[in-house]
Structure formats: structure tokens, C-alpha cells
mmCIF file of C-alpha atoms in Angstrom:
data_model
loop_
_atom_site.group_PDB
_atom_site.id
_atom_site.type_symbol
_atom_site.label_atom_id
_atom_site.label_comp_id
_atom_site.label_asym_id
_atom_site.label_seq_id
_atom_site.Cartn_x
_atom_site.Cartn_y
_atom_site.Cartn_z
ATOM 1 C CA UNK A 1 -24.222 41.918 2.341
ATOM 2 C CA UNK A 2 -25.149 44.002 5.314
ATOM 3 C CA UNK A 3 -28.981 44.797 3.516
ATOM 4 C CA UNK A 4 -29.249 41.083 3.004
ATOM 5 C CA UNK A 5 -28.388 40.123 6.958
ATOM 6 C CA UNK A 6 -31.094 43.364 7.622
ATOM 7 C CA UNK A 7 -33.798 41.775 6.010
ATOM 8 C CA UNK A 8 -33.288 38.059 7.004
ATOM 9 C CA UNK A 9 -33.201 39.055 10.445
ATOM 10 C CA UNK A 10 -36.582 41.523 9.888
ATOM 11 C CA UNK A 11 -38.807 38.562 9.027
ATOM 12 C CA UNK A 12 -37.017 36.594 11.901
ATOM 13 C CA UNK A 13 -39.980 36.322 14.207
ATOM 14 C CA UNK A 14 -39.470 37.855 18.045
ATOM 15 C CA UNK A 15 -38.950 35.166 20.618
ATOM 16 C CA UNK A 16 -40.421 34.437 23.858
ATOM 17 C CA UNK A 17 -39.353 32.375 26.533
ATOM 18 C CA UNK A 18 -41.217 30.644 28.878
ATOM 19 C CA UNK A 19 -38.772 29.105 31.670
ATOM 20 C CA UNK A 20 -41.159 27.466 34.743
ATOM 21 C CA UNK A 21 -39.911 25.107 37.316
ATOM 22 C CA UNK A 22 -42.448 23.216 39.890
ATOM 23 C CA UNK A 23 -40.595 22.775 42.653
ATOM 24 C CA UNK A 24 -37.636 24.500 45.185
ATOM 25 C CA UNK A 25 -35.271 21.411 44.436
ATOM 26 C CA UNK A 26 -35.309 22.610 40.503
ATOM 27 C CA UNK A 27 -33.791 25.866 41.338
ATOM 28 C CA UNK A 28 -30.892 24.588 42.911
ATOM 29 C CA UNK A 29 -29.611 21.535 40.375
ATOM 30 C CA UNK A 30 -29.515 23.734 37.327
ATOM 31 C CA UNK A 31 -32.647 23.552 36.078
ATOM 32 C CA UNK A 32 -33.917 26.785 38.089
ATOM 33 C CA UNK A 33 -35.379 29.454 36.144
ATOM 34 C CA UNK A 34 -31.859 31.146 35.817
ATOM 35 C CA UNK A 35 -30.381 28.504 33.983
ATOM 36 C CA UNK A 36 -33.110 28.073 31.550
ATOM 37 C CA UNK A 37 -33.448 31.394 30.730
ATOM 38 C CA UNK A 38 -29.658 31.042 29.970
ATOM 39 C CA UNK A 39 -30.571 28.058 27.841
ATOM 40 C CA UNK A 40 -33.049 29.900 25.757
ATOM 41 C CA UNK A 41 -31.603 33.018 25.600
ATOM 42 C CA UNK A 42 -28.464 31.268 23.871
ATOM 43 C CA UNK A 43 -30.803 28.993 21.621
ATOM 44 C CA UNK A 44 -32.418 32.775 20.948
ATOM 45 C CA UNK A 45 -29.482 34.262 19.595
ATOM 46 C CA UNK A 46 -28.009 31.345 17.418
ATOM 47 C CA UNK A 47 -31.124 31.252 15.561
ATOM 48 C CA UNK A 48 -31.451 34.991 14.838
ATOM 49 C CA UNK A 49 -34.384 35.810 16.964
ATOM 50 C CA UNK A 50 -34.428 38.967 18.969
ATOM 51 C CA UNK A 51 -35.947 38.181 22.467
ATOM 52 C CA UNK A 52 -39.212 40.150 23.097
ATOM 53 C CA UNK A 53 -40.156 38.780 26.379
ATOM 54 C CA UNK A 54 -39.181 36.692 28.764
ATOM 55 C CA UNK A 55 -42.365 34.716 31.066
ATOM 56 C CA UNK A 56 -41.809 32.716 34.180
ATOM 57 C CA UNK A 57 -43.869 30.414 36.602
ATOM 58 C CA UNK A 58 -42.766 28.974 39.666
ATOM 59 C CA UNK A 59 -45.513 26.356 41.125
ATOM 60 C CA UNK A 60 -45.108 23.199 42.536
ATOM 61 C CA UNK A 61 -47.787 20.443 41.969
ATOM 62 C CA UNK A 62 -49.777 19.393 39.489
ATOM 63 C CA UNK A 63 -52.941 22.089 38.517
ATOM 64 C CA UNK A 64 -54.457 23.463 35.292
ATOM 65 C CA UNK A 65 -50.999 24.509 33.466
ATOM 66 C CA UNK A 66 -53.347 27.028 31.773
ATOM 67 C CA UNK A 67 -54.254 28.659 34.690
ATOM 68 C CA UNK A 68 -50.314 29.220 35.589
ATOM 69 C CA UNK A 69 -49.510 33.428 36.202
ATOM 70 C CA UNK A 70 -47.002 33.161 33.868
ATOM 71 C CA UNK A 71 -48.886 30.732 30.994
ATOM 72 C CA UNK A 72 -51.817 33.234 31.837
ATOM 73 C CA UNK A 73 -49.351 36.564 30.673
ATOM 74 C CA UNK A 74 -47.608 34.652 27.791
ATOM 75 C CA UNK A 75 -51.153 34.114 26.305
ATOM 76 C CA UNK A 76 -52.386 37.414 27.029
ATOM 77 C CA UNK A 77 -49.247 38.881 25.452
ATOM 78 C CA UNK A 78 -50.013 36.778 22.203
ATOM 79 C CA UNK A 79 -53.649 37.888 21.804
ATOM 80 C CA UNK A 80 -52.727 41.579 22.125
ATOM 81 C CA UNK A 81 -49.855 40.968 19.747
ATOM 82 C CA UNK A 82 -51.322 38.688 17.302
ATOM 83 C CA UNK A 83 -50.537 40.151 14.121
ATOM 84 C CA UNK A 84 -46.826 40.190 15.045
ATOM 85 C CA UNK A 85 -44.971 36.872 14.625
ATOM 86 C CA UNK A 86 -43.477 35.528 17.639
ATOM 87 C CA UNK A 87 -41.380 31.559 18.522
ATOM 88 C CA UNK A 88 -42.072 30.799 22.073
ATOM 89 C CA UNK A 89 -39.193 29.151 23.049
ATOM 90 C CA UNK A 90 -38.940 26.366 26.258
ATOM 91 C CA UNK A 91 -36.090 24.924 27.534
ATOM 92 C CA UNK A 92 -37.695 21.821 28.082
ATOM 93 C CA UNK A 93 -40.759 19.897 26.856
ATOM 94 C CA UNK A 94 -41.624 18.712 30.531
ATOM 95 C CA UNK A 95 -41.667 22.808 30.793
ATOM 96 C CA UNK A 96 -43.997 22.966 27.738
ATOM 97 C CA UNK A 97 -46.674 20.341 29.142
ATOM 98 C CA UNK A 98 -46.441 17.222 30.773
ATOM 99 C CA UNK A 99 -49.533 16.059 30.667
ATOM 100 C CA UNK A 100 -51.401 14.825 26.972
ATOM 101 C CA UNK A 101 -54.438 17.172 27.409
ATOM 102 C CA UNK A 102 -52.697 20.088 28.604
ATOM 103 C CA UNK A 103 -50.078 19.805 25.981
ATOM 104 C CA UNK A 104 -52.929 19.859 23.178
ATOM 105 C CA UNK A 105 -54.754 22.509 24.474
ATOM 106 C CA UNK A 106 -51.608 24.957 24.675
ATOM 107 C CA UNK A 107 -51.212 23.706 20.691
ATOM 108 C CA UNK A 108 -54.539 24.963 20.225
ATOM 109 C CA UNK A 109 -54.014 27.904 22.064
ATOM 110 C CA UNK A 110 -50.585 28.668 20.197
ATOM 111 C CA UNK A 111 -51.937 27.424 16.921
ATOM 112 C CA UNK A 112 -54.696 30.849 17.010
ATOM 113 C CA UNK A 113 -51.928 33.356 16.654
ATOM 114 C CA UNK A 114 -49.770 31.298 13.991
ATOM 115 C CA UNK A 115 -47.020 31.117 17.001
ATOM 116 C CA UNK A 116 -44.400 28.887 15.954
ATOM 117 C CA UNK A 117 -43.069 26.742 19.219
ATOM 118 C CA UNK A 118 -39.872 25.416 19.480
ATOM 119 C CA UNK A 119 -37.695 23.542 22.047
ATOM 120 C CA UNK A 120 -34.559 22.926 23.142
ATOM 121 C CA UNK A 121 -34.793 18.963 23.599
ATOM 122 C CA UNK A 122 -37.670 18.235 21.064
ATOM 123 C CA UNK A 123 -38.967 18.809 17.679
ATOM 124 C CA UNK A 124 -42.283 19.464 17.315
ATOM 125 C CA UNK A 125 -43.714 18.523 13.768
ATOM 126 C CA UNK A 126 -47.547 18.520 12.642
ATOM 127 C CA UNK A 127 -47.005 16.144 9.709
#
């Protein structure tokens, strides 16, 4: 039994977590970095996948999401790690993208290293 949980949780793919909040109000009603991180971290676990990395942004404003220190890192991390199979987990999908364009271009972006995305309020499907 102990070989079986072994394997199932070898081809388990590595998480990471991408918390970002855009403004100072967001850390301090519970939807601060923190608390995300929390979120994910828990979502993480139930589902089997080991956490490999956590990435962050804090900006307030609107701006080219793919520009974001954080976004920049987390896509950075996946090119040099592409063979490795990774979920990028978000708390939120107005943390994924909020706006249309931005929100397809990170799909394409994700969708070059076979990253499987998943969220904690949404269920993304590409039937």
C-alpha cells in the first residue's frame, strides 16, 4: 500500500503558487498575500502536490500583468523547468487575470510548458 501512495504521489506534478494583491486595503481584509498563500498551500496539500515554489506580486493599478516581478519569475521558473510538470495554483481568478487579453495570453504562455492551472474559485476547462 505504501509503494502504491509512492508512486501516485511521484507523477503528482509540483505546485506553484502565485498569490498577488493590487492594493494596501487587500492585505488587511484577508485577502493579503498571507492569507492566500494559506489558501493555496491547503488546496496544495489536499490534492497531493508538493509545493515547489511559492511567487508573489504586490502592485496596485492596472499595467501589463505580464510585466508583473513576480508573473515575470513564475514564467522564468517554467521555461528553465519545462520538462518537469508543475500546477500553478491561484487563490483567485481575479489573481489569475482580470482582464480578457491578459488572461489569454498567460493561457498561451502556460499552455508552452504543458502547465496545468488550477484555482481555488474556478474551473478552468478547454472543451
Amino acid at each position: 500500500m505504501e509503494h502504491t501512495h509512492n508512486a501516485l504521489k511521484a507523477n503528482t506534478p509540483k505546485a506553484l503558487l502565485y498569490c498577488r494583491v493590487s492594493s494596501k486595503k487587500q492585505t488587511i481584509d484577508g485577502s493579503g498575500l498571507d492569507s492566500q498563500e494559506h489558501r493555496c498551500r491547503q488546496y496544495a496539500s489536499l490534492h497531493g502536490h508538493e509545493i515547489a515554489h511559492v511567487f508573489t506580486d504586490e502592485v496596485s493599478g492596472g499595467g501589463d500583468f505580464m510585466k508583473r516581478s513576480g508573473m515575470v519569475a513564475l514564467l522564468q521558473f517554467l521555461k528553465k523547468n519545462k520538462t518537469t510538470p508543475y500546477v500553478v495554483i491561484f487563490d483567485d481568478l481575479k489573481r489569475f487575470a482580470r482582464d480578457t487579453m491578459f488572461h489569454l495570453k498567460l493561457r498561451a504562455e502556460f499552455a508552452q510548458y504543458n502547465v496545468h492551472i488550477e484555482c481555488l474559485n474556478f474551473r478552468f476547462e478547454d472543451t
